[in-house]
mmCIF file with all atom_site columns, C-alpha atoms in Angstrom:
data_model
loop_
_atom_site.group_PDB
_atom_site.id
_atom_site.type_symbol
_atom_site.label_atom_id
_atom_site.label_alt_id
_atom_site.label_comp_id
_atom_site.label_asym_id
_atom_site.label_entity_id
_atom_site.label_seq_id
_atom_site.pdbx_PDB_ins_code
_atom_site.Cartn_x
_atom_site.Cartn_y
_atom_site.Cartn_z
_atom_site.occupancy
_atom_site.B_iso_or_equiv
_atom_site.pdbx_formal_charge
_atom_site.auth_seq_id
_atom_site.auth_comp_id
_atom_site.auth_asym_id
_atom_site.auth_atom_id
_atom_site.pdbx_PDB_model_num
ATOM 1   C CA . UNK I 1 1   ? -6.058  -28.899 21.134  1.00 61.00 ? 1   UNK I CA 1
ATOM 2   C CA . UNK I 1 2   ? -9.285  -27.090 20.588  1.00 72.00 ? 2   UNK I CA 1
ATOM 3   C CA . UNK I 1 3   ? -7.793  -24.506 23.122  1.00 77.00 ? 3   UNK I CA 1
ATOM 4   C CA . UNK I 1 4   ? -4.726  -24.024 21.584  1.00 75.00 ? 4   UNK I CA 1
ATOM 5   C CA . UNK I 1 5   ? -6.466  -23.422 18.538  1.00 74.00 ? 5   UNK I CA 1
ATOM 6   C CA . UNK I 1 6   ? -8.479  -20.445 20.143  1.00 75.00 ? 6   UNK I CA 1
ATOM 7   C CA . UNK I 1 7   ? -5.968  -19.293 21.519  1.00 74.00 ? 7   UNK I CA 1
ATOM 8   C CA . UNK I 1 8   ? -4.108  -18.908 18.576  1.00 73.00 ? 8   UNK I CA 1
ATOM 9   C CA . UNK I 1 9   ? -6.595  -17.744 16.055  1.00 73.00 ? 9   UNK I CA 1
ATOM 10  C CA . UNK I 1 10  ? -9.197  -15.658 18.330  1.00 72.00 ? 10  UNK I CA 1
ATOM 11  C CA . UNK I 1 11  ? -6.887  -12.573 18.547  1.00 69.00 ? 11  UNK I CA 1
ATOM 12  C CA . UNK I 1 12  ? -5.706  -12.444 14.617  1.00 73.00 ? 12  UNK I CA 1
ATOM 13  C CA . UNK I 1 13  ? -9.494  -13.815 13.250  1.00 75.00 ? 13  UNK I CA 1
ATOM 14  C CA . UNK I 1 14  ? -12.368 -10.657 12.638  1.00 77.00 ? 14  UNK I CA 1
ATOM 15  C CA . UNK I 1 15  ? -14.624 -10.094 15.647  1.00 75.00 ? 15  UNK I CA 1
ATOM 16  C CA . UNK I 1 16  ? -17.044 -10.319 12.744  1.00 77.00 ? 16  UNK I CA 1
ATOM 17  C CA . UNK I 1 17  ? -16.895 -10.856 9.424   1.00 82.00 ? 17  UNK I CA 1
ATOM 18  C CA . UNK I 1 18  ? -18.624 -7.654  8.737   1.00 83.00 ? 18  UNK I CA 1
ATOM 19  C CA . UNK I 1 19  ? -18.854 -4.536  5.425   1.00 89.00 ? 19  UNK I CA 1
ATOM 20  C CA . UNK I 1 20  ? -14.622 -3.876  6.517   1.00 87.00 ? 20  UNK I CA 1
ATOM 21  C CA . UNK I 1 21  ? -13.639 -7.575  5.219   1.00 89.00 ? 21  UNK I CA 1
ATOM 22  C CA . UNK I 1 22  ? -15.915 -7.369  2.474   1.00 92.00 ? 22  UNK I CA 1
ATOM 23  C CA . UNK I 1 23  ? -14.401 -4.459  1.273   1.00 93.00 ? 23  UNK I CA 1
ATOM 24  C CA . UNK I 1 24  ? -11.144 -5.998  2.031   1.00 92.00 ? 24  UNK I CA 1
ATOM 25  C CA . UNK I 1 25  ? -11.881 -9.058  -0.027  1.00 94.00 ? 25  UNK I CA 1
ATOM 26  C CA . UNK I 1 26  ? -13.168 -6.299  -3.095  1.00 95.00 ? 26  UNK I CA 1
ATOM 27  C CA . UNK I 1 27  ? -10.252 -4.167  -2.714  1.00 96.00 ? 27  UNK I CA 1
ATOM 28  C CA . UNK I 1 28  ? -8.027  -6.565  -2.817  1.00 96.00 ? 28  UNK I CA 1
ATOM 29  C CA . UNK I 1 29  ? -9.072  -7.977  -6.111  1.00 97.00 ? 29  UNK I CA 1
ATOM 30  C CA . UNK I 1 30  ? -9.557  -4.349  -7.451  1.00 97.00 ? 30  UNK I CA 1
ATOM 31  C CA . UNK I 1 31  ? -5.946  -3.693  -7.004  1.00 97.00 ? 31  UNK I CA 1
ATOM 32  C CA . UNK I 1 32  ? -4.313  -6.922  -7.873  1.00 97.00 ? 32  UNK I CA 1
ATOM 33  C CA . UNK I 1 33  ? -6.254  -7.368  -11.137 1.00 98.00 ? 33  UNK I CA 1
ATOM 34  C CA . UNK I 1 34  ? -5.198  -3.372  -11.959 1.00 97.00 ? 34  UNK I CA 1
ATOM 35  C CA . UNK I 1 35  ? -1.791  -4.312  -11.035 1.00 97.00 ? 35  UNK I CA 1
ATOM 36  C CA . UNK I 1 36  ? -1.630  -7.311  -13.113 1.00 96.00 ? 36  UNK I CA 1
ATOM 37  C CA . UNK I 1 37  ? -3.675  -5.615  -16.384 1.00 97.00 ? 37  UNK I CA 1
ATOM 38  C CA . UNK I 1 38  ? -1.180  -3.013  -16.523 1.00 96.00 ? 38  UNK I CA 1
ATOM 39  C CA . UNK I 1 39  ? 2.092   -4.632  -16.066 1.00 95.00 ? 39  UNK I CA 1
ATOM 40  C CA . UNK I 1 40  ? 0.596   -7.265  -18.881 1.00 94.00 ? 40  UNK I CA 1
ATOM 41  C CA . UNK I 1 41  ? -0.125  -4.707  -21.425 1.00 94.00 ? 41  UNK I CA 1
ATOM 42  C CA . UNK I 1 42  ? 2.481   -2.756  -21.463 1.00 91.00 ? 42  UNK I CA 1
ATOM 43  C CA . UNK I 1 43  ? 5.630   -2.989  -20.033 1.00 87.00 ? 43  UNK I CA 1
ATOM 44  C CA . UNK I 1 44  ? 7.309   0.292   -18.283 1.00 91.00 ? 44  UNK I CA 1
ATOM 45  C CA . UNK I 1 45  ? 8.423   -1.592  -15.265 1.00 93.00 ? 45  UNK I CA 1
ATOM 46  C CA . UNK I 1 46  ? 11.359  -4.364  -15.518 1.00 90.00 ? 46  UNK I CA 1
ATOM 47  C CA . UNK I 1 47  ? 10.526  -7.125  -13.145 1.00 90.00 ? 47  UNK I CA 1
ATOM 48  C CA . UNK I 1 48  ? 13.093  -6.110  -10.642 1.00 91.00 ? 48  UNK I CA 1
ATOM 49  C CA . UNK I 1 49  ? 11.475  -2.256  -10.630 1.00 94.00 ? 49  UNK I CA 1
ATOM 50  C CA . UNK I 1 50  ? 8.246   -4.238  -9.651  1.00 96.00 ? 50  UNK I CA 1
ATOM 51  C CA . UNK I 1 51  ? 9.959   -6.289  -7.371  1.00 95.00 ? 51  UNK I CA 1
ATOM 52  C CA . UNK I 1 52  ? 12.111  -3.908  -5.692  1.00 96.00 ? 52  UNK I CA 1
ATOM 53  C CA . UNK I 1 53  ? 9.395   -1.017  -5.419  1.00 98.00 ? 53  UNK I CA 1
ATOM 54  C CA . UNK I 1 54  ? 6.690   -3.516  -3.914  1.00 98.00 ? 54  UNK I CA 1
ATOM 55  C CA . UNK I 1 55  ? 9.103   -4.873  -1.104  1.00 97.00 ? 55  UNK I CA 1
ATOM 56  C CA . UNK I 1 56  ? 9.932   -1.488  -0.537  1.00 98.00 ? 56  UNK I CA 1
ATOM 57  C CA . UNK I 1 57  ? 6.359   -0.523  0.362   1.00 97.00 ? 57  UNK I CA 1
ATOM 58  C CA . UNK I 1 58  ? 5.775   -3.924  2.337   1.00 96.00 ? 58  UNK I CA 1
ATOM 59  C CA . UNK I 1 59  ? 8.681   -2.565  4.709   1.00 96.00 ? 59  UNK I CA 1
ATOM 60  C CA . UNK I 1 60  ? 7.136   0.701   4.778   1.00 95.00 ? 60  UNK I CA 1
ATOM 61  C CA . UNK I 1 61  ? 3.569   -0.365  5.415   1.00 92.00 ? 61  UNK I CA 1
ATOM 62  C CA . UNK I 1 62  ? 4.470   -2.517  8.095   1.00 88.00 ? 62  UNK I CA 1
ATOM 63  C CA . UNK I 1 63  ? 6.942   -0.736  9.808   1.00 91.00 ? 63  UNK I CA 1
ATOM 64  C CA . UNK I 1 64  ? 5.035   2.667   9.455   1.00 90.00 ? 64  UNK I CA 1
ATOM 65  C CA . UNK I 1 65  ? 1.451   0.656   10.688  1.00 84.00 ? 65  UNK I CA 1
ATOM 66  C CA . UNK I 1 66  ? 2.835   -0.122  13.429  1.00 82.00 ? 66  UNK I CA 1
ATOM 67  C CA . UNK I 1 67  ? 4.844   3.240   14.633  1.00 87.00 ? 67  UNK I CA 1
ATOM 68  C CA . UNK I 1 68  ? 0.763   4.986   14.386  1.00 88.00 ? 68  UNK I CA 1
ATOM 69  C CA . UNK I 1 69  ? -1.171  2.451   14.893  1.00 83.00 ? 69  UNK I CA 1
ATOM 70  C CA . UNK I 1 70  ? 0.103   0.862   18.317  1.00 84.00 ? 70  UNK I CA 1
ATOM 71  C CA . UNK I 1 71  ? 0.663   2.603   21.019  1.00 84.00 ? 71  UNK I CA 1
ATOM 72  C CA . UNK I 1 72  ? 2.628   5.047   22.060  1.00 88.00 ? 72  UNK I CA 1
ATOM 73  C CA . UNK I 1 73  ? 1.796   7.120   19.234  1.00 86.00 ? 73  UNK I CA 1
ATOM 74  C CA . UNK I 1 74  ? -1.393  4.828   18.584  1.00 85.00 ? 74  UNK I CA 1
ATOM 75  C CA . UNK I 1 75  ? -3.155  7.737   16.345  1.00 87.00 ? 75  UNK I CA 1
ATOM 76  C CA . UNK I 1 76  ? -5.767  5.207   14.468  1.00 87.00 ? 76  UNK I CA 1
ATOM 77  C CA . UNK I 1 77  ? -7.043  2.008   14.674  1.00 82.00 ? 77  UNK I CA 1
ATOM 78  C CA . UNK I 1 78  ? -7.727  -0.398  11.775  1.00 79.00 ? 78  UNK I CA 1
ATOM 79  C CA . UNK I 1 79  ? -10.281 -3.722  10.967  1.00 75.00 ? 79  UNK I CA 1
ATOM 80  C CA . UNK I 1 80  ? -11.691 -4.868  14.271  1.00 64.00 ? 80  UNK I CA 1
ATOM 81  C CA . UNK I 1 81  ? -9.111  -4.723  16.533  1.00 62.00 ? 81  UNK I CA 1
ATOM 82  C CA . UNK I 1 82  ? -6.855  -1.875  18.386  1.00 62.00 ? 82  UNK I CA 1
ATOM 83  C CA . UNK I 1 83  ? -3.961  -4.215  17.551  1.00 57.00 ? 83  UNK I CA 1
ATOM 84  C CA . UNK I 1 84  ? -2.505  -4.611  14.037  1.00 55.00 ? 84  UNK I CA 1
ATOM 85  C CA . UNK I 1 85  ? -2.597  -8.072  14.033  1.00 68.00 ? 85  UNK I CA 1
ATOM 86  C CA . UNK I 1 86  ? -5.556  -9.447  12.605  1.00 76.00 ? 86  UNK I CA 1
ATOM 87  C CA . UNK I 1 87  ? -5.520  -11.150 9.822   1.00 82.00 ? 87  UNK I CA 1
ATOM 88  C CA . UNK I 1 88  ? -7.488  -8.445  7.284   1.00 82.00 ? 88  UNK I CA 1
ATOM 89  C CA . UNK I 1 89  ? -4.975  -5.852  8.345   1.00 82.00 ? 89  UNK I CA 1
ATOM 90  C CA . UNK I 1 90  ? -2.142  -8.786  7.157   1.00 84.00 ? 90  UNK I CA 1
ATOM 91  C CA . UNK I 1 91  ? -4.143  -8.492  3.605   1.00 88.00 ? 91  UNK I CA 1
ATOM 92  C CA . UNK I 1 92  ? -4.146  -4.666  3.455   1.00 88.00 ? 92  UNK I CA 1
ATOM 93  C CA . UNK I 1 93  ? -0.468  -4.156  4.126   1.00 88.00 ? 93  UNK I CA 1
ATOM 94  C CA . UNK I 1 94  ? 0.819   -6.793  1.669   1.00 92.00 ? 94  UNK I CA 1
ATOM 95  C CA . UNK I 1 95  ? -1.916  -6.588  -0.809  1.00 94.00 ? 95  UNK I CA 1
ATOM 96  C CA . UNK I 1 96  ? -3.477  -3.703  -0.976  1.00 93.00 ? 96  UNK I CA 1
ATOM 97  C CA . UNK I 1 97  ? -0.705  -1.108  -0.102  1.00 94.00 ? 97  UNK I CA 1
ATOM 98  C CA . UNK I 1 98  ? 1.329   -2.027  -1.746  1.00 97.00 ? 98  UNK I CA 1
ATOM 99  C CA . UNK I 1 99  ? -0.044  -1.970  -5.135  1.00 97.00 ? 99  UNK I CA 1
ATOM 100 C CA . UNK I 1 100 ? -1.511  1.378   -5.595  1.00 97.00 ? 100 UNK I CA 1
ATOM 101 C CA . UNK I 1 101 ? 2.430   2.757   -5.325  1.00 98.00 ? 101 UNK I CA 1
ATOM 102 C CA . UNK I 1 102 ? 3.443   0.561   -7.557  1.00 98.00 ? 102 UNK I CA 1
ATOM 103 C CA . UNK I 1 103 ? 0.783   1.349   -10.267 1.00 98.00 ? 103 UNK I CA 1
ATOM 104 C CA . UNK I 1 104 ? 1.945   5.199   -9.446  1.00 98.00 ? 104 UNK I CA 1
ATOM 105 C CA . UNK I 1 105 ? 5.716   4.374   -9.978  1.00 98.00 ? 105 UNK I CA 1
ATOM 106 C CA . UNK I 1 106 ? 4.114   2.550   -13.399 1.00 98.00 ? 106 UNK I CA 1
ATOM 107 C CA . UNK I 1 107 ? 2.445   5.796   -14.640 1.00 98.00 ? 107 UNK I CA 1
ATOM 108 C CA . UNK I 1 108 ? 5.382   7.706   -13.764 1.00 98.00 ? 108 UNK I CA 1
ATOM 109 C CA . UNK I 1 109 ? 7.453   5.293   -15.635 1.00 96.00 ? 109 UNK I CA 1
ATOM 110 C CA . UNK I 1 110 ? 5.372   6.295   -18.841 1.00 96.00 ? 110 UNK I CA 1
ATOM 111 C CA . UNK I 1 111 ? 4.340   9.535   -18.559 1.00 96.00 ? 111 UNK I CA 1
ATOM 112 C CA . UNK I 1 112 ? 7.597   11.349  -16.636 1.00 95.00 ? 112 UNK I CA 1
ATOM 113 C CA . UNK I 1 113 ? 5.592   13.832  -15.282 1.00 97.00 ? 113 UNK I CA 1
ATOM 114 C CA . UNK I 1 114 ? 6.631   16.851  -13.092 1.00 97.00 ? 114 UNK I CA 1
ATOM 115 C CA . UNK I 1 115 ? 7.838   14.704  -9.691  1.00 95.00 ? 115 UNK I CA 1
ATOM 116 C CA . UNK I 1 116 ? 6.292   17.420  -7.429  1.00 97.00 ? 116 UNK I CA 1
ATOM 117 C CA . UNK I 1 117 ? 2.698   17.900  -9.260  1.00 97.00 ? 117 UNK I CA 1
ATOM 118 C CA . UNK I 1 118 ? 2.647   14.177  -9.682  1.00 98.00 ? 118 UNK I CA 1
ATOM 119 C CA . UNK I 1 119 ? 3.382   13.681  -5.833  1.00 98.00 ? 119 UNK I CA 1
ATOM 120 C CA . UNK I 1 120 ? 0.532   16.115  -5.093  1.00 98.00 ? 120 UNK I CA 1
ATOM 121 C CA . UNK I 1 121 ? -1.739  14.443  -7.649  1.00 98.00 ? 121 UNK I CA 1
ATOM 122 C CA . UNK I 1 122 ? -1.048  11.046  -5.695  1.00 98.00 ? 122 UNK I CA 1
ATOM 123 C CA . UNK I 1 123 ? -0.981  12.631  -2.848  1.00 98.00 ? 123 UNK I CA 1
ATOM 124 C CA . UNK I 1 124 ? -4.874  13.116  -2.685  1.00 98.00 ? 124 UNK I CA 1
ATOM 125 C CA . UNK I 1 125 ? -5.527  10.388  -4.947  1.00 98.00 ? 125 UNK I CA 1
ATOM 126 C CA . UNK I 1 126 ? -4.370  8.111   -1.989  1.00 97.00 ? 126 UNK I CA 1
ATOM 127 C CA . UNK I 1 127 ? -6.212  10.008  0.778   1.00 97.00 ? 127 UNK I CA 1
ATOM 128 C CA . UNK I 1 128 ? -9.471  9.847   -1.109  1.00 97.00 ? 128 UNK I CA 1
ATOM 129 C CA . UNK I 1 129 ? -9.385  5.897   -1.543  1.00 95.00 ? 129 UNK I CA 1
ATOM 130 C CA . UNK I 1 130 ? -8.205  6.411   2.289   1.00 94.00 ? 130 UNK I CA 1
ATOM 131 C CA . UNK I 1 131 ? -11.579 8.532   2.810   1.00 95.00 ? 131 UNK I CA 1
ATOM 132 C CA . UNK I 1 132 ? -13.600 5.979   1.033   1.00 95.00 ? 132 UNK I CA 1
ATOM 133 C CA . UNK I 1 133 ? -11.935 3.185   3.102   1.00 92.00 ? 133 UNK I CA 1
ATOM 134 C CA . UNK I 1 134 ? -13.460 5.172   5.978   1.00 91.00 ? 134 UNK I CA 1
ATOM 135 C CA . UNK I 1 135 ? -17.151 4.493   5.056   1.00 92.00 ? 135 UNK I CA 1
ATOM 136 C CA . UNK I 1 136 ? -16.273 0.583   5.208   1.00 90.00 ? 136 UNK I CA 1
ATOM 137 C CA . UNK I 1 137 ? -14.508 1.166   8.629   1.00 85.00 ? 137 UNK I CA 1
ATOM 138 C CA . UNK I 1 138 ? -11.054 0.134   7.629   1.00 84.00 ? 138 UNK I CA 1
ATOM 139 C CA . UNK I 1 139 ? -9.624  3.100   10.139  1.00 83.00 ? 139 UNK I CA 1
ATOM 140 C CA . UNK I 1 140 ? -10.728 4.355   13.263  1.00 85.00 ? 140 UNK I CA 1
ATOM 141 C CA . UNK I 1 141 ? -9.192  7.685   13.397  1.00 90.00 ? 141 UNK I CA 1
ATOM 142 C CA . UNK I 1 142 ? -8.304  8.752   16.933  1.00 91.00 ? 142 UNK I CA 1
ATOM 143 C CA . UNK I 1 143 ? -5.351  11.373  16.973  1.00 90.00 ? 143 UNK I CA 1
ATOM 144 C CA . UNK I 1 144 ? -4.980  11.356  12.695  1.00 93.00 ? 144 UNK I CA 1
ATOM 145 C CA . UNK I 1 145 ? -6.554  13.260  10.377  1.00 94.00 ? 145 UNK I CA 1
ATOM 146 C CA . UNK I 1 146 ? -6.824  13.178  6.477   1.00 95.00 ? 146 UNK I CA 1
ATOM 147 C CA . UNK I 1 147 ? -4.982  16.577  6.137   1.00 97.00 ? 147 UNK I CA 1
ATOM 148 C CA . UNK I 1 148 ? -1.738  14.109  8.354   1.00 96.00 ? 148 UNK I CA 1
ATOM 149 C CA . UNK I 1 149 ? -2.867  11.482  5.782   1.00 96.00 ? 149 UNK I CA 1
ATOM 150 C CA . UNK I 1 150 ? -2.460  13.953  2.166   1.00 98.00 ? 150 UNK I CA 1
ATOM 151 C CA . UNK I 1 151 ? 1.047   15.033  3.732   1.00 98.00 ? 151 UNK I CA 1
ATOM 152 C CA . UNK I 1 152 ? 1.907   11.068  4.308   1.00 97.00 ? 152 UNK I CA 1
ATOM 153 C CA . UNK I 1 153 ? 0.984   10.057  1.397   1.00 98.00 ? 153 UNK I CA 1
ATOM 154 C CA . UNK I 1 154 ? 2.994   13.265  -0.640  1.00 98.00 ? 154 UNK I CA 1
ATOM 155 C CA . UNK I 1 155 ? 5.953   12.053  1.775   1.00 98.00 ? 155 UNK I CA 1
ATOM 156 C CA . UNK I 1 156 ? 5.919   8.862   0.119   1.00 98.00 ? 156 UNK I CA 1
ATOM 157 C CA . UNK I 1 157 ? 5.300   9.294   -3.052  1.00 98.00 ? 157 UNK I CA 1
ATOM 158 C CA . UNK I 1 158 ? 8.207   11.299  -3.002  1.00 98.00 ? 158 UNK I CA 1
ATOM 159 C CA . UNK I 1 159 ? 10.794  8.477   -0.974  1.00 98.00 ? 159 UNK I CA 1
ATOM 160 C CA . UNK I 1 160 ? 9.469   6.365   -3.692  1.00 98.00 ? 160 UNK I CA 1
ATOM 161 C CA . UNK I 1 161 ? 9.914   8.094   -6.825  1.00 98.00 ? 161 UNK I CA 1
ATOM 162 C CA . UNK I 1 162 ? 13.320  8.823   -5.264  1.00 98.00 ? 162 UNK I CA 1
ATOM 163 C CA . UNK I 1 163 ? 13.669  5.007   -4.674  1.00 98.00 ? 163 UNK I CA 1
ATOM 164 C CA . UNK I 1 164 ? 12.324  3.957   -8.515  1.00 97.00 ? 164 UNK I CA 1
ATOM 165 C CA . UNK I 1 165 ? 15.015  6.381   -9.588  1.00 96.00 ? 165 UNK I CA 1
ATOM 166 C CA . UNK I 1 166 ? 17.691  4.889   -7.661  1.00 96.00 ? 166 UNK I CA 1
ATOM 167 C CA . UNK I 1 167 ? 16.502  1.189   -8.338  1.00 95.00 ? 167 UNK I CA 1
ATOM 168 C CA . UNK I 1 168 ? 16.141  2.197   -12.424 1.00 93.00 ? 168 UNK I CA 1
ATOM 169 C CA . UNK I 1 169 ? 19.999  3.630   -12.478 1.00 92.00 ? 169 UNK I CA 1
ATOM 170 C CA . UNK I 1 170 ? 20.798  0.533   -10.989 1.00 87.00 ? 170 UNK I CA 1
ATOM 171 C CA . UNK I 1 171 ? 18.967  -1.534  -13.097 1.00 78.00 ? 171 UNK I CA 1
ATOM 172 C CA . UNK I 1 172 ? 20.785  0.004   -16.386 1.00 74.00 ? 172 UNK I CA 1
ATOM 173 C CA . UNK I 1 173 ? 23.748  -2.054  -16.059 1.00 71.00 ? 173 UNK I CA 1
ATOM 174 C CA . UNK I 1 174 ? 22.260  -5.435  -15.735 1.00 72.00 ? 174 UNK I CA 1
ATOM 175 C CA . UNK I 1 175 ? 21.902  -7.229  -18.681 1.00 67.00 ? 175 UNK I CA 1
ATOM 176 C CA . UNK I 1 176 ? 18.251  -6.976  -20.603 1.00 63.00 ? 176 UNK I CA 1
ATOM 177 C CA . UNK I 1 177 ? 17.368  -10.740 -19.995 1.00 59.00 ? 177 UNK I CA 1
ATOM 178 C CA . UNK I 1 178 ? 17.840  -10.617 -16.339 1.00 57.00 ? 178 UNK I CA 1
ATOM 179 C CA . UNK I 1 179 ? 15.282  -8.028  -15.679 1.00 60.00 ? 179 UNK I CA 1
ATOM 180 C CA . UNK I 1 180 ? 11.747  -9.171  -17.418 1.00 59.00 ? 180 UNK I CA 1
#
């Protein structure tokens, strides 16, 4: 049993437990309690908008993760591991992602900026928290680059403002009481 144990956990558990889960752990909470403050005090977002815009960037994370990440493109490595399988890199891509987008899609909600400024804003917004993320050794660039990372990150703001827009014209013709 105790081998089918090891076998099991040894390739998804941390080599060590080590300044990358820490900051895992931290950003984690960071983003989750920001998430939850803002959709609590003041609501731009229907439930659905949430809901829709945060499975959205699940798919993407974990589909796009793995296209870089594993080979045969495998341009960066993240936690521990060459493999996106541990279970830190389980806890970025549904719980840390995720969020960020969604508090974007939130402020865009209010504010209804210009799309393509606001992409460009988020755009190196996301590749500095990626560039922090770097000093705690989330990624191990091999073939990637931040400049690749800025142009990701403007790609996607884009697909989802695009997708918040569709989801929101959508979301007009269900009744009010459905949707908070």
């Amino acid at each position: 049993m105790n081998n089918l144990y090891s076998n099991i956990m040894d390739p998804i558990l941390p080599k060590q437990f080590d300044k990358n889960e820490i900051y895992t752990i931290v950003i984690t909470i960071f983003v989750l309690s920001l998430l939850y403050y803002l959709l609590k005090r003041e609501r731009q977002l229907s439930a659905l908008e949430v809901f829709s815009v945060y499975l959205f960037n699940l798919f993407l994370t974990t589909t796009l993760e793995s296209l870089f990440a594993e080979p045969p493109l495998d341009m960066y490595d993240t936690i521990d591991y060459a493999h996106a399988a541990e279970i830190f890199d389980v806890i970025l891509q549904t719980l840390v992602y995720p969020p960020p987008i969604v508090i974007a899609i939130y402020f865009y909600s209010k504010y209804q900026p210009n799309w393509l400024i606001y992409t460009l804003c988020w755009g190196m917004i996301l590749t500095t928290l990626e560039l922090i993320s770097l000093q705690f050794n989330l990624f191990q660039f091999k073939n990637w680059t931040s400049l690749y990372s800025f142009f990701f990150y403007v790609f996607i703001m884009a697909l989802n403002i695009l997708f918040f827009t569709k989801v929101r014209s959508v979301t007009k013709f269900i009744p009010h009481k459905y949707l908070r």
